[in-house]
Tab-separated table of C-alpha atoms and ligand atoms in Angstrom:
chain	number	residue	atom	x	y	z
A	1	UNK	CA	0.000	0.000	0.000
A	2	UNK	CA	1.230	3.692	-0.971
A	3	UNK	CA	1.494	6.035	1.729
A	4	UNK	CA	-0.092	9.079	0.999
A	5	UNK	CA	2.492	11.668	1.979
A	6	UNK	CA	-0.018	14.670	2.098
A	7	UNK	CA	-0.617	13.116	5.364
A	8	UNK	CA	2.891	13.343	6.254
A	9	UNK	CA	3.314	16.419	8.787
A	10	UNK	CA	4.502	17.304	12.642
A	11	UNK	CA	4.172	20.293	14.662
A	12	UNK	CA	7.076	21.801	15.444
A	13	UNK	CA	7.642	23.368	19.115
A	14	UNK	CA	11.280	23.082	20.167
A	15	UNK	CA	11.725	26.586	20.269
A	16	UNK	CA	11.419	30.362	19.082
A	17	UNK	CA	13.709	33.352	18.313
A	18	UNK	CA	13.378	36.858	19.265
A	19	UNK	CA	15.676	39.762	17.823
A	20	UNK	CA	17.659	39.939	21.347
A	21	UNK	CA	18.578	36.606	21.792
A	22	UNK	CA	20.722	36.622	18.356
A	23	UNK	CA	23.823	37.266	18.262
A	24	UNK	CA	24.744	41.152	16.218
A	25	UNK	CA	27.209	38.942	14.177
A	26	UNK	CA	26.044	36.063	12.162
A	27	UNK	CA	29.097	34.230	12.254
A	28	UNK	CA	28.718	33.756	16.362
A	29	UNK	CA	25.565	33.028	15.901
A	30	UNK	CA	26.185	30.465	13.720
A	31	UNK	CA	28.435	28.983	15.362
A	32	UNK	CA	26.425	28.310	18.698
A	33	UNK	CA	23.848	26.591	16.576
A	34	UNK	CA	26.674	24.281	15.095
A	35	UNK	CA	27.354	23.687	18.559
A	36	UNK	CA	23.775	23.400	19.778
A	37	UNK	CA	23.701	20.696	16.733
A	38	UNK	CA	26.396	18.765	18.001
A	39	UNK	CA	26.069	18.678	21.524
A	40	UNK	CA	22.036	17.595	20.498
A	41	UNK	CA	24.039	14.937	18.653
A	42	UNK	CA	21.702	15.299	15.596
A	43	UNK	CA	22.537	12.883	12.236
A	44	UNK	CA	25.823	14.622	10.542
A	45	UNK	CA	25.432	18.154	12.027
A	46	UNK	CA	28.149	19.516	9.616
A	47	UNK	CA	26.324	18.249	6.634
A	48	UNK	CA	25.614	20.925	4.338
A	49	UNK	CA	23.558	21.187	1.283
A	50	UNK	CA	26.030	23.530	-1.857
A	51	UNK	CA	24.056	25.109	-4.320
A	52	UNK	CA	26.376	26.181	-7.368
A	53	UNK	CA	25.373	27.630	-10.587
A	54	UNK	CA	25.976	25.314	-13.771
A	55	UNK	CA	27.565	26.891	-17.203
A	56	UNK	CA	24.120	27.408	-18.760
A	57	UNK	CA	23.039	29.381	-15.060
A	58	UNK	CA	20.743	26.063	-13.957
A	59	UNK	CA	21.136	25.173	-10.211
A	60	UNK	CA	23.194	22.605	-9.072
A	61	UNK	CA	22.918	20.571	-5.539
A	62	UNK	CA	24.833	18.170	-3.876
A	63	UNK	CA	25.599	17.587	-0.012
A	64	UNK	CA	29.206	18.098	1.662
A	65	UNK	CA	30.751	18.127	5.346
A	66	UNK	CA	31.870	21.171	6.508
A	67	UNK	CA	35.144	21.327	7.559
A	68	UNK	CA	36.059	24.620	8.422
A	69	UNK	CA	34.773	27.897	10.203
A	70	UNK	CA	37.699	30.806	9.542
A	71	UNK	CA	37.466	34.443	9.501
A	72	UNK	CA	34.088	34.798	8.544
A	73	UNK	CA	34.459	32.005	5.785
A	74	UNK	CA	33.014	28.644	5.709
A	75	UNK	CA	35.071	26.199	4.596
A	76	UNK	CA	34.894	22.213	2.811
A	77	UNK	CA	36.929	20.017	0.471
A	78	UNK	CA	36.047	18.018	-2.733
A	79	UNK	CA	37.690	17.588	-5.747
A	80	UNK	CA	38.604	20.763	-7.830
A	81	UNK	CA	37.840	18.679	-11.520
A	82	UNK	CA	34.246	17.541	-10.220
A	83	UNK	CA	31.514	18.797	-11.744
A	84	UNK	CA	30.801	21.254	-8.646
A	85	UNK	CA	34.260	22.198	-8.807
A	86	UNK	CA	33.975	23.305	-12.448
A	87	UNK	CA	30.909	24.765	-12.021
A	88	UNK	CA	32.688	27.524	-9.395
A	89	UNK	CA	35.661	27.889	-12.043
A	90	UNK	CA	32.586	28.896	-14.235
A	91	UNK	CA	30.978	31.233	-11.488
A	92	UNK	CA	32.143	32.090	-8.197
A	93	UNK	CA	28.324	32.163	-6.550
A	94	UNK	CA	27.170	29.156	-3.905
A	95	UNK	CA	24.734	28.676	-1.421
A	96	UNK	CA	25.138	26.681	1.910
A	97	UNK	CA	21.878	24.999	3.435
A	98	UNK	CA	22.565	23.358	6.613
A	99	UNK	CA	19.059	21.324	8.134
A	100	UNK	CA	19.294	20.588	11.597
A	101	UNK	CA	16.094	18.281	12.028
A	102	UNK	CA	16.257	16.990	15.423
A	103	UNK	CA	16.503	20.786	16.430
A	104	UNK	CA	14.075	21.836	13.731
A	105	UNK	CA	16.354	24.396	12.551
A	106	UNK	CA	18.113	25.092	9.196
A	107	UNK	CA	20.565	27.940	8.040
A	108	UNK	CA	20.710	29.337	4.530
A	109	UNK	CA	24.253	30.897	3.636
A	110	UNK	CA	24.351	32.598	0.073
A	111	UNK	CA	28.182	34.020	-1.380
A	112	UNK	CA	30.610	33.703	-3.029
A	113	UNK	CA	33.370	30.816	-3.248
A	114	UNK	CA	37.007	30.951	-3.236
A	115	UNK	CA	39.798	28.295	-3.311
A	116	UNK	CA	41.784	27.980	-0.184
A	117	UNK	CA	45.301	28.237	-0.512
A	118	UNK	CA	47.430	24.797	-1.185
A	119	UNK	CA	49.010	25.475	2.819
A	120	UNK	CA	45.170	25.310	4.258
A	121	UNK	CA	44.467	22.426	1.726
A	122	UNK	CA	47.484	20.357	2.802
A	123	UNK	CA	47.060	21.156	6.380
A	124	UNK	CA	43.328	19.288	6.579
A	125	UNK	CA	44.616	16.700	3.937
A	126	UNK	CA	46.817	15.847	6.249
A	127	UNK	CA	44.352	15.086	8.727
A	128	UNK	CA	42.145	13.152	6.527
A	129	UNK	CA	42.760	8.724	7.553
A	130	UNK	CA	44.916	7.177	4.902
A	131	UNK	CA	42.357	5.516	2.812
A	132	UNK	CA	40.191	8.993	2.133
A	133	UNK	CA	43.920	10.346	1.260
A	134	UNK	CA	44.611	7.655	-1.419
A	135	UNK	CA	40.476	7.767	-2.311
A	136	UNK	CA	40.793	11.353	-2.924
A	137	UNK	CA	44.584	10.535	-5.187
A	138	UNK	CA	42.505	7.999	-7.281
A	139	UNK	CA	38.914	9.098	-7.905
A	140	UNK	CA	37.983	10.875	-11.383
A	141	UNK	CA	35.349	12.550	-9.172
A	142	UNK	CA	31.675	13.340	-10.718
A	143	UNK	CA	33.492	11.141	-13.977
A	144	UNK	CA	31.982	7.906	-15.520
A	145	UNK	CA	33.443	4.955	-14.915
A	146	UNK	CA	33.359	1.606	-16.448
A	147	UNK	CA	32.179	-0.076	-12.767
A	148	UNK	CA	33.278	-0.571	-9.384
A	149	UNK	CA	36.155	-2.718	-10.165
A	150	UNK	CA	37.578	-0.097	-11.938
A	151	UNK	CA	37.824	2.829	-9.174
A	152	UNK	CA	38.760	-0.896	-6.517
A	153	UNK	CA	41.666	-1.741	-8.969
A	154	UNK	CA	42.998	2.028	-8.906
A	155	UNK	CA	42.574	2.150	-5.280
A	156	UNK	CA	44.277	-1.111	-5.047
A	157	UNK	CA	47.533	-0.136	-6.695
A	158	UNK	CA	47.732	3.966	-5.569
A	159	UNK	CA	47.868	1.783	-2.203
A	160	UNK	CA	50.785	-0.340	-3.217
A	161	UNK	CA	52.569	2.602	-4.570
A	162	UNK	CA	52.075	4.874	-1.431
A	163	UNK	CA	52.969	1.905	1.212
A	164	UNK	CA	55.583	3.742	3.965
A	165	UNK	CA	55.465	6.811	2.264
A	166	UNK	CA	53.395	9.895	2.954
A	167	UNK	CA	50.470	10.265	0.793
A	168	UNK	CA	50.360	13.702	-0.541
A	169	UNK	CA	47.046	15.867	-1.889
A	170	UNK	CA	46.515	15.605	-5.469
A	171	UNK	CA	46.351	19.030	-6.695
A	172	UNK	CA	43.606	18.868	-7.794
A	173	UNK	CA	41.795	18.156	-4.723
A	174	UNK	CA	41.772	21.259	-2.137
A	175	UNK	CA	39.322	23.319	-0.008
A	176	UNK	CA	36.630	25.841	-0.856
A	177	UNK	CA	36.235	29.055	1.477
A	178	UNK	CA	32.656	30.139	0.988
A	179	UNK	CA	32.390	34.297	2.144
A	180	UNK	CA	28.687	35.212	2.760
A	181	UNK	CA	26.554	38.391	2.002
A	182	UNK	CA	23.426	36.582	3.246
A	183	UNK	CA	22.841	34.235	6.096
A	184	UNK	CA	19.426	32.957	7.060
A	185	UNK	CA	18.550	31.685	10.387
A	186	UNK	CA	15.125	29.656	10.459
A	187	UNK	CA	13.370	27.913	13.381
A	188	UNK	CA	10.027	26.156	13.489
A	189	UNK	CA	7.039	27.220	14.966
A	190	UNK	CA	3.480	25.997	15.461
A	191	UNK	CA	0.895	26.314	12.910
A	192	UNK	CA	4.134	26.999	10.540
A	193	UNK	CA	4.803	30.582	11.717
A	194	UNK	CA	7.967	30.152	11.651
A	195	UNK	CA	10.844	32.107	13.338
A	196	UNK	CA	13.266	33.394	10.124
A	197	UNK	CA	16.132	35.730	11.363
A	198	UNK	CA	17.572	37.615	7.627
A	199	UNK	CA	21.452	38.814	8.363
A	200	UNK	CA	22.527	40.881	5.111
A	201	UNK	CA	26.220	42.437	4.806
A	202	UNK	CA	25.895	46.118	4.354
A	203	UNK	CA	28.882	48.144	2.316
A	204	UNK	CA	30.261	49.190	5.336
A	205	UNK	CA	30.698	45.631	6.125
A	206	UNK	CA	27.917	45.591	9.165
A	207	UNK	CA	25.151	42.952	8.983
A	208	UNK	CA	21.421	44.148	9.016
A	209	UNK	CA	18.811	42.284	10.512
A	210	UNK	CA	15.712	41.733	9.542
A	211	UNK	CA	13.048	39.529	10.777
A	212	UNK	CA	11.289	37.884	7.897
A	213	UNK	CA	7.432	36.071	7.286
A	214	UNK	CA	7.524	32.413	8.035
B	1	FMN	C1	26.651	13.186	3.944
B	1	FMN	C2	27.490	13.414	2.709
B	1	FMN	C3	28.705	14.064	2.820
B	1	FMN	C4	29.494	14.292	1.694
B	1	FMN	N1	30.664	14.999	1.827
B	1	FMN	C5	31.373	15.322	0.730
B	1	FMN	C6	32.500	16.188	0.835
B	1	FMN	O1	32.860	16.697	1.915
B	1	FMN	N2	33.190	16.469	-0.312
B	1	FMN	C7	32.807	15.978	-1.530
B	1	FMN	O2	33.470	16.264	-2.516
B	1	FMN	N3	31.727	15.181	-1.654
B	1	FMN	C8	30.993	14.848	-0.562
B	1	FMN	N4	29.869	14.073	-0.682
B	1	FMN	C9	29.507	13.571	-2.037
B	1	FMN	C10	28.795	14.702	-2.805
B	1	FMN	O3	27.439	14.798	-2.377
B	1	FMN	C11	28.830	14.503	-4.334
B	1	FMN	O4	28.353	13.231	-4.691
B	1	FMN	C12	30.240	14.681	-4.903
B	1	FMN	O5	30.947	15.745	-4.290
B	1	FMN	C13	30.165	14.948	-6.408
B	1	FMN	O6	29.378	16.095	-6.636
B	1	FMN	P1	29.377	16.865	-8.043
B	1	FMN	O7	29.322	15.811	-9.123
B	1	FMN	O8	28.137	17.715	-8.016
B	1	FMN	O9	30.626	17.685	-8.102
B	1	FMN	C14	29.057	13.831	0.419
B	1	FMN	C15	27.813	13.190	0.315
B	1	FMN	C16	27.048	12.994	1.445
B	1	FMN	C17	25.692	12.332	1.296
Protein backbone atom coordinates (compact mmCIF):
# COMPACT_ATOMS: atom_id res chain seq x y z
CA UNK A 1 0.00 0.00 0.00
CA UNK A 2 1.23 3.69 -0.97
CA UNK A 3 1.49 6.03 1.73
CA UNK A 4 -0.09 9.08 1.00
CA UNK A 5 2.49 11.67 1.98
CA UNK A 6 -0.02 14.67 2.10
CA UNK A 7 -0.62 13.12 5.36
CA UNK A 8 2.89 13.34 6.25
CA UNK A 9 3.31 16.42 8.79
CA UNK A 10 4.50 17.30 12.64
CA UNK A 11 4.17 20.29 14.66
CA UNK A 12 7.08 21.80 15.44
CA UNK A 13 7.64 23.37 19.12
CA UNK A 14 11.28 23.08 20.17
CA UNK A 15 11.72 26.59 20.27
CA UNK A 16 11.42 30.36 19.08
CA UNK A 17 13.71 33.35 18.31
CA UNK A 18 13.38 36.86 19.26
CA UNK A 19 15.68 39.76 17.82
CA UNK A 20 17.66 39.94 21.35
CA UNK A 21 18.58 36.61 21.79
CA UNK A 22 20.72 36.62 18.36
CA UNK A 23 23.82 37.27 18.26
CA UNK A 24 24.74 41.15 16.22
CA UNK A 25 27.21 38.94 14.18
CA UNK A 26 26.04 36.06 12.16
CA UNK A 27 29.10 34.23 12.25
CA UNK A 28 28.72 33.76 16.36
CA UNK A 29 25.57 33.03 15.90
CA UNK A 30 26.19 30.46 13.72
CA UNK A 31 28.44 28.98 15.36
CA UNK A 32 26.43 28.31 18.70
CA UNK A 33 23.85 26.59 16.58
CA UNK A 34 26.67 24.28 15.09
CA UNK A 35 27.35 23.69 18.56
CA UNK A 36 23.77 23.40 19.78
CA UNK A 37 23.70 20.70 16.73
CA UNK A 38 26.40 18.77 18.00
CA UNK A 39 26.07 18.68 21.52
CA UNK A 40 22.04 17.59 20.50
CA UNK A 41 24.04 14.94 18.65
CA UNK A 42 21.70 15.30 15.60
CA UNK A 43 22.54 12.88 12.24
CA UNK A 44 25.82 14.62 10.54
CA UNK A 45 25.43 18.15 12.03
CA UNK A 46 28.15 19.52 9.62
CA UNK A 47 26.32 18.25 6.63
CA UNK A 48 25.61 20.93 4.34
CA UNK A 49 23.56 21.19 1.28
CA UNK A 50 26.03 23.53 -1.86
CA UNK A 51 24.06 25.11 -4.32
CA UNK A 52 26.38 26.18 -7.37
CA UNK A 53 25.37 27.63 -10.59
CA UNK A 54 25.98 25.31 -13.77
CA UNK A 55 27.57 26.89 -17.20
CA UNK A 56 24.12 27.41 -18.76
CA UNK A 57 23.04 29.38 -15.06
CA UNK A 58 20.74 26.06 -13.96
CA UNK A 59 21.14 25.17 -10.21
CA UNK A 60 23.19 22.61 -9.07
CA UNK A 61 22.92 20.57 -5.54
CA UNK A 62 24.83 18.17 -3.88
CA UNK A 63 25.60 17.59 -0.01
CA UNK A 64 29.21 18.10 1.66
CA UNK A 65 30.75 18.13 5.35
CA UNK A 66 31.87 21.17 6.51
CA UNK A 67 35.14 21.33 7.56
CA UNK A 68 36.06 24.62 8.42
CA UNK A 69 34.77 27.90 10.20
CA UNK A 70 37.70 30.81 9.54
CA UNK A 71 37.47 34.44 9.50
CA UNK A 72 34.09 34.80 8.54
CA UNK A 73 34.46 32.01 5.78
CA UNK A 74 33.01 28.64 5.71
CA UNK A 75 35.07 26.20 4.60
CA UNK A 76 34.89 22.21 2.81
CA UNK A 77 36.93 20.02 0.47
CA UNK A 78 36.05 18.02 -2.73
CA UNK A 79 37.69 17.59 -5.75
CA UNK A 80 38.60 20.76 -7.83
CA UNK A 81 37.84 18.68 -11.52
CA UNK A 82 34.25 17.54 -10.22
CA UNK A 83 31.51 18.80 -11.74
CA UNK A 84 30.80 21.25 -8.65
CA UNK A 85 34.26 22.20 -8.81
CA UNK A 86 33.98 23.31 -12.45
CA UNK A 87 30.91 24.76 -12.02
CA UNK A 88 32.69 27.52 -9.40
CA UNK A 89 35.66 27.89 -12.04
CA UNK A 90 32.59 28.90 -14.24
CA UNK A 91 30.98 31.23 -11.49
CA UNK A 92 32.14 32.09 -8.20
CA UNK A 93 28.32 32.16 -6.55
CA UNK A 94 27.17 29.16 -3.90
CA UNK A 95 24.73 28.68 -1.42
CA UNK A 96 25.14 26.68 1.91
CA UNK A 97 21.88 25.00 3.43
CA UNK A 98 22.57 23.36 6.61
CA UNK A 99 19.06 21.32 8.13
CA UNK A 100 19.29 20.59 11.60
CA UNK A 101 16.09 18.28 12.03
CA UNK A 102 16.26 16.99 15.42
CA UNK A 103 16.50 20.79 16.43
CA UNK A 104 14.08 21.84 13.73
CA UNK A 105 16.35 24.40 12.55
CA UNK A 106 18.11 25.09 9.20
CA UNK A 107 20.57 27.94 8.04
CA UNK A 108 20.71 29.34 4.53
CA UNK A 109 24.25 30.90 3.64
CA UNK A 110 24.35 32.60 0.07
CA UNK A 111 28.18 34.02 -1.38
CA UNK A 112 30.61 33.70 -3.03
CA UNK A 113 33.37 30.82 -3.25
CA UNK A 114 37.01 30.95 -3.24
CA UNK A 115 39.80 28.29 -3.31
CA UNK A 116 41.78 27.98 -0.18
CA UNK A 117 45.30 28.24 -0.51
CA UNK A 118 47.43 24.80 -1.19
CA UNK A 119 49.01 25.47 2.82
CA UNK A 120 45.17 25.31 4.26
CA UNK A 121 44.47 22.43 1.73
CA UNK A 122 47.48 20.36 2.80
CA UNK A 123 47.06 21.16 6.38
CA UNK A 124 43.33 19.29 6.58
CA UNK A 125 44.62 16.70 3.94
CA UNK A 126 46.82 15.85 6.25
CA UNK A 127 44.35 15.09 8.73
CA UNK A 128 42.14 13.15 6.53
CA UNK A 129 42.76 8.72 7.55
CA UNK A 130 44.92 7.18 4.90
CA UNK A 131 42.36 5.52 2.81
CA UNK A 132 40.19 8.99 2.13
CA UNK A 133 43.92 10.35 1.26
CA UNK A 134 44.61 7.65 -1.42
CA UNK A 135 40.48 7.77 -2.31
CA UNK A 136 40.79 11.35 -2.92
CA UNK A 137 44.58 10.54 -5.19
CA UNK A 138 42.50 8.00 -7.28
CA UNK A 139 38.91 9.10 -7.90
CA UNK A 140 37.98 10.88 -11.38
CA UNK A 141 35.35 12.55 -9.17
CA UNK A 142 31.68 13.34 -10.72
CA UNK A 143 33.49 11.14 -13.98
CA UNK A 144 31.98 7.91 -15.52
CA UNK A 145 33.44 4.96 -14.92
CA UNK A 146 33.36 1.61 -16.45
CA UNK A 147 32.18 -0.08 -12.77
CA UNK A 148 33.28 -0.57 -9.38
CA UNK A 149 36.15 -2.72 -10.17
CA UNK A 150 37.58 -0.10 -11.94
CA UNK A 151 37.82 2.83 -9.17
CA UNK A 152 38.76 -0.90 -6.52
CA UNK A 153 41.67 -1.74 -8.97
CA UNK A 154 43.00 2.03 -8.91
CA UNK A 155 42.57 2.15 -5.28
CA UNK A 156 44.28 -1.11 -5.05
CA UNK A 157 47.53 -0.14 -6.69
CA UNK A 158 47.73 3.97 -5.57
CA UNK A 159 47.87 1.78 -2.20
CA UNK A 160 50.79 -0.34 -3.22
CA UNK A 161 52.57 2.60 -4.57
CA UNK A 162 52.08 4.87 -1.43
CA UNK A 163 52.97 1.90 1.21
CA UNK A 164 55.58 3.74 3.97
CA UNK A 165 55.46 6.81 2.26
CA UNK A 166 53.39 9.89 2.95
CA UNK A 167 50.47 10.27 0.79
CA UNK A 168 50.36 13.70 -0.54
CA UNK A 169 47.05 15.87 -1.89
CA UNK A 170 46.52 15.60 -5.47
CA UNK A 171 46.35 19.03 -6.69
CA UNK A 172 43.61 18.87 -7.79
CA UNK A 173 41.79 18.16 -4.72
CA UNK A 174 41.77 21.26 -2.14
CA UNK A 175 39.32 23.32 -0.01
CA UNK A 176 36.63 25.84 -0.86
CA UNK A 177 36.23 29.05 1.48
CA UNK A 178 32.66 30.14 0.99
CA UNK A 179 32.39 34.30 2.14
CA UNK A 180 28.69 35.21 2.76
CA UNK A 181 26.55 38.39 2.00
CA UNK A 182 23.43 36.58 3.25
CA UNK A 183 22.84 34.23 6.10
CA UNK A 184 19.43 32.96 7.06
CA UNK A 185 18.55 31.69 10.39
CA UNK A 186 15.12 29.66 10.46
CA UNK A 187 13.37 27.91 13.38
CA UNK A 188 10.03 26.16 13.49
CA UNK A 189 7.04 27.22 14.97
CA UNK A 190 3.48 26.00 15.46
CA UNK A 191 0.89 26.31 12.91
CA UNK A 192 4.13 27.00 10.54
CA UNK A 193 4.80 30.58 11.72
CA UNK A 194 7.97 30.15 11.65
CA UNK A 195 10.84 32.11 13.34
CA UNK A 196 13.27 33.39 10.12
CA UNK A 197 16.13 35.73 11.36
CA UNK A 198 17.57 37.62 7.63
CA UNK A 199 21.45 38.81 8.36
CA UNK A 200 22.53 40.88 5.11
CA UNK A 201 26.22 42.44 4.81
CA UNK A 202 25.89 46.12 4.35
CA UNK A 203 28.88 48.14 2.32
CA UNK A 204 30.26 49.19 5.34
CA UNK A 205 30.70 45.63 6.13
CA UNK A 206 27.92 45.59 9.16
CA UNK A 207 25.15 42.95 8.98
CA UNK A 208 21.42 44.15 9.02
CA UNK A 209 18.81 42.28 10.51
CA UNK A 210 15.71 41.73 9.54
CA UNK A 211 13.05 39.53 10.78
CA UNK A 212 11.29 37.88 7.90
CA UNK A 213 7.43 36.07 7.29
CA UNK A 214 7.52 32.41 8.04
C1 LIG B 1 26.65 13.19 3.94
C2 LIG B 1 27.49 13.41 2.71
C3 LIG B 1 28.71 14.06 2.82
C4 LIG B 1 29.49 14.29 1.69
N1 LIG B 1 30.66 15.00 1.83
C5 LIG B 1 31.37 15.32 0.73
C6 LIG B 1 32.50 16.19 0.84
O1 LIG B 1 32.86 16.70 1.91
N2 LIG B 1 33.19 16.47 -0.31
C7 LIG B 1 32.81 15.98 -1.53
O2 LIG B 1 33.47 16.26 -2.52
N3 LIG B 1 31.73 15.18 -1.65
C8 LIG B 1 30.99 14.85 -0.56
N4 LIG B 1 29.87 14.07 -0.68
C9 LIG B 1 29.51 13.57 -2.04
C10 LIG B 1 28.79 14.70 -2.81
O3 LIG B 1 27.44 14.80 -2.38
C11 LIG B 1 28.83 14.50 -4.33
O4 LIG B 1 28.35 13.23 -4.69
C12 LIG B 1 30.24 14.68 -4.90
O5 LIG B 1 30.95 15.75 -4.29
C13 LIG B 1 30.16 14.95 -6.41
O6 LIG B 1 29.38 16.09 -6.64
P1 LIG B 1 29.38 16.87 -8.04
O7 LIG B 1 29.32 15.81 -9.12
O8 LIG B 1 28.14 17.71 -8.02
O9 LIG B 1 30.63 17.68 -8.10
C14 LIG B 1 29.06 13.83 0.42
C15 LIG B 1 27.81 13.19 0.31
C16 LIG B 1 27.05 12.99 1.45
C17 LIG B 1 25.69 12.33 1.30
Amino acid sequence: MKTDIRNIRREYSRGGLTRKNMSENPFIQFQQWLEEAINAEVNEPTAVIVGTVSEDGRPSTRCVLLKELRDGEFIFYTNYESRKGKQLANSPYISLTFLWHELERQVHVEGIATKVSPEVSDEYFKTRPYKSRIGARISPQSQPISGRMEIMQAFLRESIRFAGHEVKRPENWGGYAVTPNRIEFWQGRESRLHDRFLYTLQSDQSWKIERLAP
